[in-house]
Amino acid sequence: VSSTGHLLVTERILDIGQDDASKDATNGYTVAIQAGAILAVLVLYRRRLELLVAGIAGRSPTGRTLLIALAAAFVPAAVIGKALEDPIKSRLLGPWPVVAAWLVGGVVILVFSANRGRFTATVESVEAITARQGAVIGFAQALALWPGVSRSLVTILGGLAVGLTMAAAVEFSFLLGLLTLSAATAYELLTSGGDIVDTFGVATPLLGAVVAAIAAFASVRWMVNWLNRRDLRVFGWYRIGVATVTAALLASGVI
């Protein structure tokens, strides 16, 4: 459902980061607090991380295969994101682009769910994902550079499209998210860390990271359990609903 989209609308409701003086710091803050979400994924998927470390050390062929697939999936969004960083921040970090992405994404989920039977699942474990499949998921992840699209959504759909089971697609999505969000957070802290501290201090970003960790831990566990038993349809209807409400609030001048 897009954390970035929800953050942008929340900033507007709270009147945070709406002026040029605080906008860059606010954008950096919303990325930096994802350190909490990264911590939550580290805890939830610690066994997979041990496998990746073993792969790096040459002690696990399956860990090495998974690592290669994650690297292939990480590169497209990293390269495209760096190349389009300025246009994205100047043109897409706004409420109306988010509303459009929410609406389109909701329709895509409903259409995909209605045609789910056309996709054959042949990969039941993330350890069996090939570099080619990882690259396809990585290009899907690049779509999430448009705020409101949702990185989890496009990577899960990308995984299902290349033959992953729902369980494997969800797990790979979160492992890829760990890599992607870690890189984005590190980059934002290096480039905007000073502005974040000058605008918000130290305690506020730390509190935001703690709350993000708690929320992410609960959300990831809930969503994994949900998707193992049901489909994505509820998220499609949610996106359409929140897009409609937000558009009405924007058009009426309430936010």
XYZ file of N, CA and C in Angstrom:
765
model
N 0.822 -1.217 0.000
C 0.000 0.000 0.000
C 0.852 1.261 0.000
N 2.162 1.106 0.055
C 3.130 2.200 -0.060
C 3.311 3.022 1.206
N 4.386 2.747 1.915
C 4.717 3.541 3.096
C 5.059 4.976 2.705
N 5.769 5.152 1.588
C 6.131 6.496 1.146
C 4.895 7.336 0.848
N 3.919 6.739 0.184
C 2.683 7.457 -0.105
C 1.972 7.895 1.152
N 1.877 7.007 2.119
C 1.216 7.347 3.377
C 1.989 8.438 4.124
N 3.315 8.371 4.071
C 4.126 9.384 4.736
C 3.930 10.764 4.106
N 3.887 10.816 2.783
C 3.708 12.105 2.100
C 2.376 12.747 2.457
N 1.320 11.954 2.484
C 0.008 12.487 2.836
C -0.027 12.882 4.309
N 0.594 12.077 5.165
C 0.641 12.401 6.601
C 1.402 13.693 6.844
N 2.507 13.891 6.116
C 3.259 15.144 6.240
C 2.373 16.333 5.910
N 1.549 16.184 4.885
C 0.667 17.277 4.477
C -0.395 17.541 5.544
N -0.943 16.474 6.118
C -1.949 16.632 7.168
C -1.353 17.335 8.388
N -0.111 16.979 8.747
C 0.558 17.554 9.920
C 1.293 18.854 9.601
N 1.261 19.255 8.311
C 1.938 20.475 7.867
C 3.441 20.429 8.176
N 4.052 19.296 7.829
C 5.490 19.108 8.028
C 6.170 19.040 6.666
N 7.265 19.774 6.519
C 8.039 19.707 5.293
C 7.372 20.342 4.088
N 6.458 21.273 4.319
C 5.748 21.888 3.200
C 6.440 23.149 2.675
N 7.506 23.590 3.342
C 8.259 24.756 2.872
C 9.642 24.297 2.412
N 10.281 25.117 1.595
C 11.574 24.752 1.019
C 12.643 24.538 2.084
N 12.530 25.268 3.215
C 13.557 25.197 4.248
C 13.609 23.816 4.917
N 12.459 23.161 5.064
C 12.426 21.885 5.789
C 12.132 20.680 4.898
N 11.876 20.932 3.611
C 11.464 19.834 2.732
C 12.527 18.756 2.599
N 13.782 19.150 2.328
C 14.847 18.163 2.151
C 15.080 17.365 3.427
N 15.052 18.060 4.573
C 15.258 17.374 5.849
C 14.127 16.395 6.128
N 12.900 16.786 5.783
C 11.747 15.911 6.000
C 11.819 14.681 5.108
N 12.192 14.894 3.844
C 12.351 13.760 2.933
C 13.422 12.801 3.443
N 14.517 13.355 3.950
C 15.579 12.525 4.497
C 15.134 11.793 5.754
N 14.355 12.473 6.589
C 13.851 11.865 7.829
C 12.982 10.648 7.537
N 12.095 10.766 6.560
C 11.183 9.658 6.252
C 11.920 8.443 5.707
N 13.089 8.669 5.101
C 13.901 7.543 4.642
C 14.732 6.979 5.798
N 15.325 7.882 6.601
C 16.237 7.460 7.670
C 15.536 6.621 8.737
N 14.277 6.942 9.054
C 13.594 6.175 10.105
C 13.294 4.753 9.666
N 13.507 4.462 8.364
C 13.331 3.088 7.911
C 14.394 2.169 8.480
N 15.368 2.740 9.192
C 16.339 1.913 9.904
C 15.608 0.996 10.883
N 14.498 1.484 11.433
C 13.700 0.652 12.324
C 13.082 -0.524 11.605
N 12.557 -0.271 10.403
C 11.976 -1.354 9.606
C 13.046 -2.359 9.197
N 14.235 -1.867 8.895
C 15.354 -2.746 8.549
C 15.661 -3.678 9.718
N 15.679 -3.126 10.930
C 15.940 -3.935 12.124
C 14.888 -5.022 12.292
N 13.628 -4.679 12.033
C 12.541 -5.649 12.165
C 12.733 -6.812 11.190
N 13.097 -6.504 9.947
C 13.312 -7.556 8.948
C 14.537 -8.395 9.311
N 15.571 -7.762 9.872
C 16.751 -8.499 10.313
C 16.382 -9.562 11.345
N 15.502 -9.175 12.268
C 15.084 -10.106 13.316
C 14.233 -11.230 12.725
N 13.282 -10.880 11.868
C 12.346 -11.862 11.320
C 13.009 -12.846 10.363
N 14.024 -12.378 9.630
C 14.656 -13.230 8.627
C 16.120 -13.507 8.953
N 16.433 -13.604 10.231
C 17.826 -13.789 10.650
C 18.431 -15.098 10.133
N 17.603 -16.146 9.990
C 18.143 -17.418 9.499
C 18.548 -17.312 8.030
N 17.757 -16.578 7.242
C 18.133 -16.365 5.845
C 19.406 -15.531 5.756
N 19.564 -14.594 6.666
C 20.764 -13.758 6.661
C 21.990 -14.591 7.002
N 21.815 -15.547 7.906
C 22.920 -16.463 8.211
C 23.300 -17.255 6.969
N 22.290 -17.648 6.184
C 22.542 -18.380 4.940
C 23.305 -17.507 3.949
N 22.939 -16.226 3.864
C 23.627 -15.312 2.951
C 25.077 -15.102 3.370
N 25.301 -14.980 4.672
C 26.671 -14.820 5.172
C 27.500 -16.058 4.833
N 26.875 -17.234 5.005
C 27.572 -18.474 4.650
C 27.871 -18.512 3.154
N 26.958 -17.965 2.339
C 27.188 -17.904 0.902
C 28.355 -16.996 0.558
N 28.440 -15.857 1.241
C 29.555 -14.931 1.017
C 30.880 -15.591 1.383
N 30.854 -16.368 2.450
C 32.072 -17.027 2.927
C 32.415 -18.277 2.124
N 31.535 -18.651 1.174
C 31.803 -19.828 0.356
C 31.462 -21.138 1.024
N 30.661 -21.075 2.087
C 30.304 -22.293 2.822
C 28.919 -22.819 2.467
N 28.176 -22.098 1.610
C 26.822 -22.529 1.270
C 26.508 -22.197 -0.181
N 26.417 -23.203 -1.050
C 26.058 -22.961 -2.452
C 24.669 -22.341 -2.593
N 23.710 -22.782 -1.769
C 22.367 -22.203 -1.848
C 22.374 -20.749 -1.396
N 23.180 -20.455 -0.392
C 23.306 -19.066 0.055
C 23.907 -18.197 -1.021
N 24.869 -18.741 -1.745
C 25.504 -18.002 -2.845
C 24.497 -17.750 -3.965
N 23.681 -18.761 -4.290
C 22.665 -18.604 -5.333
C 21.665 -17.521 -4.967
N 21.212 -17.527 -3.711
C 20.267 -16.507 -3.246
C 20.911 -15.126 -3.275
N 22.166 -15.049 -2.880
C 22.877 -13.771 -2.879
C 22.983 -13.195 -4.290
N 23.269 -14.047 -5.261
C 23.367 -13.598 -6.661
C 22.015 -13.095 -7.153
N 20.942 -13.813 -6.804
C 19.594 -13.395 -7.215
C 19.236 -12.048 -6.594
N 19.597 -11.839 -5.336
C 19.312 -10.562 -4.667
C 20.127 -9.430 -5.290
N 21.373 -9.713 -5.628
C 22.212 -8.693 -6.265
C 21.644 -8.307 -7.626
N 21.193 -9.310 -8.382
C 20.603 -9.036 -9.694
C 19.325 -8.223 -9.564
N 18.591 -8.439 -8.480
C 17.345 -7.699 -8.262
C 17.600 -6.291 -7.732
N 18.705 -6.112 -7.039
C 19.005 -4.816 -6.434
C 19.500 -3.786 -7.450
N 20.281 -4.223 -8.397
C 20.979 -3.307 -9.314
C 20.044 -2.411 -10.125
N 18.970 -2.930 -10.762
C 18.149 -2.056 -11.621
C 17.610 -0.815 -10.908
N 17.003 -1.000 -9.739
C 16.430 0.141 -9.025
C 17.519 1.088 -8.541
N 18.674 0.539 -8.140
C 19.773 1.379 -7.662
C 20.286 2.285 -8.781
N 20.472 1.714 -9.959
C 20.985 2.489 -11.095
C 19.954 3.502 -11.580
N 18.724 3.043 -11.776
C 17.660 3.937 -12.263
C 17.349 5.013 -11.235
N 17.325 4.634 -9.952
C 17.036 5.597 -8.901
C 18.069 6.697 -8.820
N 19.343 6.342 -8.966
C 20.409 7.351 -8.938
C 20.320 8.261 -10.154
N 20.020 7.682 -11.312
C 19.949 8.473 -12.548
C 18.776 9.444 -12.536
N 17.670 9.044 -11.906
C 16.450 9.863 -11.927
C 16.145 10.502 -10.579
N 17.136 10.574 -9.705
C 16.910 11.080 -8.349
C 16.286 12.473 -8.334
N 16.850 13.407 -9.092
C 16.349 14.791 -9.071
C 14.941 14.906 -9.665
N 14.656 14.325 -10.844
C 13.289 14.399 -11.375
C 12.258 13.769 -10.448
N 12.620 12.661 -9.810
C 11.678 12.001 -8.899
C 11.345 12.917 -7.730
N 12.366 13.508 -7.116
C 12.141 14.361 -5.957
C 11.399 15.641 -6.323
N 11.667 16.174 -7.515
C 11.054 17.453 -7.881
C 9.653 17.308 -8.460
N 9.348 16.167 -9.075
C 8.068 16.038 -9.786
C 7.107 15.010 -9.188
N 7.636 14.013 -8.495
C 6.772 12.920 -8.057
C 6.525 12.879 -6.550
N 7.323 13.606 -5.783
C 7.129 13.613 -4.333
C 6.033 14.596 -3.962
N 4.817 14.285 -4.358
C 3.664 15.126 -4.063
C 2.416 14.277 -3.918
N 1.345 14.838 -3.354
C 0.138 14.049 -3.075
C -0.591 13.536 -4.310
N -0.680 14.346 -5.377
C -1.430 13.894 -6.549
C -0.758 12.734 -7.287
N 0.582 12.755 -7.456
C 1.222 11.566 -8.026
C 0.999 10.316 -7.178
N 0.964 10.494 -5.854
C 0.711 9.362 -4.959
C -0.705 8.831 -5.155
N -1.672 9.737 -5.256
C -3.065 9.327 -5.474
C -3.182 8.517 -6.765
N -2.527 9.006 -7.819
C -2.573 8.296 -9.101
C -1.965 6.900 -8.975
N -0.827 6.807 -8.278
C -0.167 5.511 -8.106
C -1.019 4.568 -7.264
N -1.650 5.085 -6.212
C -2.537 4.265 -5.382
C -3.673 3.682 -6.223
N -4.289 4.546 -7.013
C -5.440 4.122 -7.797
C -5.055 3.071 -8.842
N -4.007 3.362 -9.606
C -3.564 2.418 -10.640
C -3.132 1.096 -10.006
N -2.389 1.180 -8.913
C -1.934 -0.026 -8.231
C -3.085 -0.866 -7.712
N -4.121 -0.208 -7.210
C -5.290 -0.939 -6.740
C -5.969 -1.711 -7.848
N -6.118 -1.069 -9.004
C -6.732 -1.733 -10.157
C -5.869 -2.904 -10.616
N -4.538 -2.707 -10.640
C -3.626 -3.772 -11.062
C -3.761 -4.985 -10.142
N -3.850 -4.750 -8.841
C -4.005 -5.862 -7.896
C -5.280 -6.640 -8.177
N -6.391 -5.932 -8.386
C -7.661 -6.605 -8.626
C -7.637 -7.404 -9.927
N -7.031 -6.825 -10.971
C -6.928 -7.540 -12.249
C -6.026 -8.761 -12.100
N -4.910 -8.591 -11.414
C -3.979 -9.706 -11.213
C -4.646 -10.820 -10.412
N -5.362 -10.461 -9.360
C -6.022 -11.464 -8.520
C -7.074 -12.234 -9.315
N -7.770 -11.522 -10.200
C -8.805 -12.175 -11.008
C -8.210 -13.156 -12.016
N -6.937 -12.953 -12.379
C -6.283 -13.814 -13.363
C -5.149 -14.637 -12.753
N -5.165 -14.777 -11.435
C -4.082 -15.468 -10.723
C -3.876 -16.893 -11.234
N -4.941 -17.551 -11.645
C -4.842 -18.931 -12.089
C -4.017 -19.115 -13.348
N -3.752 -18.052 -14.080
C -2.975 -18.152 -15.320
C -1.474 -18.262 -15.065
N -1.059 -18.000 -13.823
C 0.365 -18.036 -13.499
C 0.692 -19.345 -12.792
N 1.665 -20.072 -13.313
C 2.057 -21.352 -12.748
C 3.261 -21.172 -11.830
N 3.121 -21.623 -10.595
C 4.215 -21.513 -9.624
C 5.140 -22.712 -9.740
N 6.401 -22.460 -10.052
C 7.387 -23.533 -10.183
C 8.539 -23.396 -9.192
N 8.648 -22.248 -8.539
C 9.740 -21.999 -7.593
C 9.140 -21.866 -6.197
N 9.434 -22.828 -5.336
C 8.820 -22.854 -4.012
C 9.711 -22.285 -2.919
N 10.983 -22.041 -3.225
C 11.909 -21.525 -2.225
C 12.765 -20.413 -2.815
N 13.094 -19.430 -1.988
C 13.952 -18.334 -2.456
C 15.336 -18.840 -2.847
N 15.727 -19.975 -2.316
C 17.043 -20.527 -2.625
C 17.146 -21.010 -4.073
N 15.974 -21.169 -4.731
C 15.973 -21.671 -6.114
C 15.769 -20.562 -7.141
N 15.706 -19.323 -6.707
C 15.496 -18.210 -7.627
C 16.774 -17.961 -8.441
N 16.631 -17.854 -9.746
C 17.784 -17.624 -10.612
C 18.103 -16.139 -10.710
N 19.278 -15.844 -11.234
C 19.674 -14.449 -11.425
C 18.734 -13.758 -12.410
N 18.292 -14.485 -13.434
C 17.378 -13.907 -14.420
C 16.041 -13.535 -13.767
N 15.512 -14.441 -12.955
C 14.263 -14.139 -12.260
C 14.463 -12.972 -11.300
N 15.606 -12.947 -10.638
C 15.906 -11.838 -9.738
C 15.958 -10.507 -10.475
N 16.550 -10.507 -11.663
C 16.649 -9.275 -12.455
C 15.269 -8.765 -12.865
N 14.376 -9.688 -13.248
C 13.013 -9.285 -13.614
C 12.320 -8.643 -12.418
N 12.465 -9.247 -11.242
C 11.881 -8.673 -10.026
C 12.515 -7.323 -9.733
N 13.811 -7.197 -10.018
C 14.505 -5.933 -9.793
C 13.982 -4.810 -10.670
N 13.692 -5.104 -11.938
C 13.118 -4.079 -12.806
C 11.705 -3.722 -12.358
N 10.983 -4.714 -11.814
C 9.667 -4.413 -11.250
C 9.823 -3.478 -10.051
N 10.852 -3.716 -9.230
C 11.082 -2.866 -8.071
C 11.337 -1.415 -8.473
N 11.949 -1.215 -9.634
C 12.237 0.141 -10.104
C 10.967 0.961 -10.280
N 9.826 0.296 -10.516
C 8.557 1.011 -10.643
C 8.190 1.719 -9.344
N 8.693 1.190 -8.223
C 8.370 1.770 -6.919
C 9.131 3.062 -6.652
N 9.991 3.474 -7.590
C 10.617 4.789 -7.461
C 9.565 5.891 -7.577
N 8.425 5.557 -8.179
C 7.273 6.474 -8.205
C 6.576 6.344 -6.851
N 6.604 7.383 -6.013
C 5.984 7.298 -4.689
C 4.513 6.909 -4.773
N 4.127 5.962 -3.942
C 2.751 5.491 -3.939
C 2.575 4.152 -4.622
N 3.586 3.726 -5.399
C 3.473 2.460 -6.119
C 3.556 1.275 -5.158
N 4.455 1.313 -4.192
C 4.711 0.260 -3.207
C 5.735 -0.736 -3.718
N 6.884 -0.717 -3.078
C 7.974 -1.623 -3.424
C 7.572 -3.081 -3.182
N 6.920 -3.327 -2.058
C 6.498 -4.700 -1.757
C 5.519 -5.223 -2.798
N 4.579 -4.369 -3.203
C 3.572 -4.790 -4.180
C 4.212 -5.240 -5.486
N 5.048 -4.380 -6.074
C 5.579 -4.698 -7.404
C 6.567 -5.853 -7.361
N 7.306 -6.012 -6.259
C 8.246 -7.129 -6.193
C 7.509 -8.447 -5.962
N 6.435 -8.421 -5.190
C 5.642 -9.642 -5.003
C 4.968 -10.032 -6.321
N 4.361 -9.058 -6.989
C 3.733 -9.353 -8.279
C 4.778 -9.810 -9.293
N 5.950 -9.195 -9.280
C 7.018 -9.610 -10.174
C 7.446 -11.041 -9.898
N 7.524 -11.388 -8.621
C 7.884 -12.743 -8.250
C 6.850 -13.761 -8.699
N 5.588 -13.434 -8.507
C 4.516 -14.334 -8.942
C 4.536 -14.490 -10.459
N 4.833 -13.403 -11.173
C 4.839 -13.440 -12.634
C 5.945 -14.336 -13.197
N 7.081 -14.448 -12.467
C 8.183 -15.280 -12.971
C 8.147 -16.695 -12.395
N 7.045 -17.053 -11.712
C 6.870 -18.435 -11.301
C 7.114 -18.759 -9.848
N 7.246 -17.749 -8.984
C 7.428 -18.012 -7.564
C 6.069 -18.289 -6.899
N 6.089 -19.117 -5.868
C 4.893 -19.255 -5.052
C 4.706 -17.973 -4.252
N 3.527 -17.782 -3.687
C 3.275 -16.579 -2.896
C 4.254 -16.497 -1.729
N 4.497 -17.605 -1.039
C 5.411 -17.603 0.108
C 6.820 -17.189 -0.313
N 7.301 -17.735 -1.431
C 8.648 -17.404 -1.909
C 8.719 -15.954 -2.380
N 7.662 -15.485 -3.047
C 7.641 -14.106 -3.535
C 7.665 -13.116 -2.379
N 6.905 -13.394 -1.336
C 6.858 -12.497 -0.172
C 8.211 -12.487 0.535
N 8.794 -13.668 0.741
C 10.082 -13.729 1.436
C 11.177 -13.021 0.634
N 11.219 -13.251 -0.671
C 12.232 -12.593 -1.494
C 12.024 -11.080 -1.496
N 10.764 -10.655 -1.499
C 10.465 -9.226 -1.473
C 11.039 -8.559 -0.230
N 10.884 -9.211 0.916
C 11.385 -8.609 2.153
C 12.906 -8.673 2.243
N 13.499 -9.744 1.751
C 14.959 -9.814 1.736
C 15.539 -8.754 0.805
N 14.910 -8.572 -0.346
C 15.336 -7.527 -1.270
C 15.115 -6.151 -0.652
N 14.007 -5.996 0.070
C 13.733 -4.738 0.750
C 14.794 -4.416 1.787
N 15.276 -5.443 2.475
C 16.335 -5.235 3.457
C 17.568 -4.633 2.797
N 17.936 -5.179 1.656
C 19.099 -4.685 0.928
C 18.857 -3.278 0.383
N 17.698 -3.076 -0.233
C 17.380 -1.792 -0.854
C 17.220 -0.678 0.175
N 16.465 -0.950 1.234
C 16.230 0.070 2.256
C 17.506 0.391 3.028
N 18.359 -0.613 3.229
C 19.634 -0.354 3.913
C 20.494 0.605 3.092
N 20.553 0.373 1.780
C 21.340 1.242 0.906
C 20.752 2.650 0.870
N 19.410 2.736 0.755
C 18.756 4.049 0.690
C 18.934 4.824 1.998
N 18.813 4.123 3.127
C 18.963 4.780 4.427
C 20.393 5.260 4.629
N 21.356 4.422 4.294
C 22.764 4.819 4.431
C 23.074 6.035 3.560
N 22.571 6.021 2.333
C 22.802 7.136 1.408
C 22.174 8.421 1.948
N 20.960 8.311 2.470
C 20.255 9.499 2.970
C 20.942 10.063 4.210
N 21.429 9.192 5.082
C 22.132 9.657 6.274
C 23.446 10.343 5.906
N 24.117 9.824 4.905
C 25.379 10.422 4.483
C 25.175 11.779 3.820
N 24.108 11.907 3.032
C 23.892 13.140 2.267
C 23.036 14.166 3.006
N 22.129 13.703 3.873
C 21.199 14.637 4.530
C 21.187 14.510 6.047
N 22.119 13.737 6.597
C 22.132 13.521 8.043
C 22.213 14.822 8.834
N 23.052 15.746 8.369
C 23.190 17.026 9.063
C 21.911 17.828 9.048
N 21.232 17.872 7.897
C 19.966 18.604 7.793
C 18.896 17.987 8.692
N 18.874 16.653 8.763
C 17.882 15.965 9.598
C 18.073 16.342 11.062
N 19.320 16.319 11.531
C 19.607 16.650 12.930
C 19.325 18.124 13.199
N 19.695 19.005 12.273
C 19.450 20.438 12.465
C 17.963 20.746 12.565
N 17.140 20.032 11.799
C 15.698 20.314 11.761
C 14.934 19.580 12.854
N 15.281 18.317 13.102
C 14.490 17.497 14.027
C 15.224 17.103 15.304
N 16.528 17.408 15.386
C 17.289 16.982 16.536
C 17.668 15.512 16.419
N 18.050 14.922 17.537
C 18.455 13.511 17.548
C 17.346 12.621 18.097
N 16.672 13.075 19.141
C 15.674 12.250 19.814
C 14.494 11.903 18.907
N 14.036 12.876 18.115
C 12.863 12.635 17.265
C 13.113 11.577 16.198
N 14.227 11.637 15.442
C 14.497 10.563 14.483
C 14.658 9.199 15.152
N 15.283 9.161 16.338
C 15.437 7.900 17.046
C 14.079 7.333 17.456
N 13.201 8.194 17.934
C 11.857 7.760 18.302
C 11.116 7.240 17.070
N 11.255 7.961 15.955
C 10.620 7.517 14.715
C 11.119 6.152 14.289
N 12.418 5.900 14.444
C 12.986 4.603 14.066
C 12.475 3.490 14.968
N 12.345 3.769 16.264
C 11.832 2.765 17.209
C 10.386 2.408 16.872
N 9.561 3.425 16.646
C 8.156 3.176 16.303
C 8.055 2.428 14.978
N 8.914 2.795 14.012
C 8.921 2.110 12.717
C 9.293 0.638 12.887
N 10.232 0.350 13.789
C 10.645 -1.036 14.028
C 9.487 -1.854 14.583
N 8.777 -1.301 15.552
C 7.646 -2.012 16.169
C 6.533 -2.226 15.140
N 6.207 -1.170 14.403
C 5.136 -1.256 13.404
C 5.504 -2.235 12.295
N 6.758 -2.193 11.833
C 7.192 -3.080 10.754
C 7.181 -4.536 11.199
N 7.625 -4.794 12.411
C 7.642 -6.168 12.923
C 6.227 -6.747 12.937
N 5.291 -5.975 13.478
C 3.909 -6.453 13.549
C 3.295 -6.568 12.155
N 3.561 -5.588 11.289
C 2.965 -5.578 9.950
C 3.471 -6.722 9.083
N 4.778 -6.958 9.121
C 5.353 -8.015 8.289
C 4.828 -9.375 8.721
N 4.801 -9.622 10.011
C 4.296 -10.917 10.503
C 2.830 -11.105 10.118
N 2.051 -10.036 10.260
C 0.628 -10.134 9.908
C 0.459 -10.381 8.415
N 1.210 -9.639 7.595
C 1.012 -9.743 6.154
C 1.461 -11.096 5.624
N 2.561 -11.627 6.153
C 3.019 -12.941 5.715
C 1.965 -13.993 6.024
N 1.414 -13.948 7.231
C 0.363 -14.910 7.608
C -0.877 -14.739 6.736
N -1.240 -13.492 6.460
C -2.419 -13.214 5.631
C -2.241 -13.777 4.220
N -1.108 -13.481 3.592
C -0.894 -13.872 2.204
C -0.696 -15.376 2.036
N -0.286 -16.042 3.102
C -0.175 -17.495 3.022
C -1.548 -18.168 3.035
N -2.578 -17.413 3.450
C -3.928 -17.974 3.514
C -4.890 -17.332 2.522
N -4.617 -16.087 2.124
C -5.535 -15.357 1.263
C -4.756 -14.646 0.162
N -5.476 -13.873 -0.665
C -4.790 -13.219 -1.781
C -4.626 -11.720 -1.515
N -4.230 -10.998 -2.567
C -3.910 -9.576 -2.447
C -5.122 -8.652 -2.576
N -6.299 -9.209 -2.845
C -7.445 -8.390 -3.232
C -7.773 -7.275 -2.227
N -7.676 -7.571 -0.939
C -8.027 -6.571 0.074
C -7.139 -5.333 -0.047
N -5.875 -5.534 -0.442
C -4.968 -4.395 -0.600
C -5.344 -3.550 -1.820
N -5.877 -4.198 -2.847
C -6.345 -3.457 -4.014
C -7.500 -2.541 -3.671
N -8.499 -3.081 -2.951
C -9.637 -2.256 -2.551
C -9.216 -1.154 -1.587
N -8.262 -1.468 -0.699
C -7.770 -0.443 0.232
C -7.133 0.707 -0.532
N -6.283 0.390 -1.512
C -5.599 1.431 -2.278
C -6.599 2.321 -3.009
N -7.603 1.719 -3.621
C -8.620 2.513 -4.322
C -9.373 3.395 -3.335
N -9.685 2.845 -2.161
C -10.399 3.617 -1.151
C -9.595 4.791 -0.629
N -8.328 4.551 -0.281
C -7.509 5.630 0.273
C -7.198 6.667 -0.800
N -7.078 6.242 -2.065
C -6.865 7.201 -3.156
C -8.082 8.104 -3.318
N -9.266 7.532 -3.232
C -10.503 8.307 -3.382
C -10.656 9.320 -2.252
N -10.417 8.878 -1.027
C -10.541 9.764 0.130
C -9.518 10.889 0.062
N -8.266 10.541 -0.265
C -7.220 11.552 -0.338
C -7.483 12.562 -1.448
N -7.951 12.085 -2.595
C -8.270 12.996 -3.694
C -9.373 13.959 -3.282
N -10.367 13.466 -2.566
C -11.465 14.334 -2.115
C -10.955 15.389 -1.144
N -10.079 14.984 -0.228
C -9.520 15.934 0.747
C -8.650 16.994 0.062
N -7.900 16.569 -0.949
C -7.060 17.508 -1.680
C -7.907 18.482 -2.502
N -8.914 17.939 -3.190
C -9.754 18.775 -4.059
C -10.555 19.781 -3.252
N -10.931 19.425 -2.027
C -11.737 20.324 -1.185
C -10.881 21.286 -0.381
N -9.562 21.116 -0.450
C -8.657 22.021 0.263
C -8.495 21.709 1.729
N -8.976 20.567 2.173
C -8.858 20.201 3.585
C -7.404 19.925 3.927
N -6.674 19.290 2.980
C -5.244 19.068 3.188
C -4.449 19.645 2.011
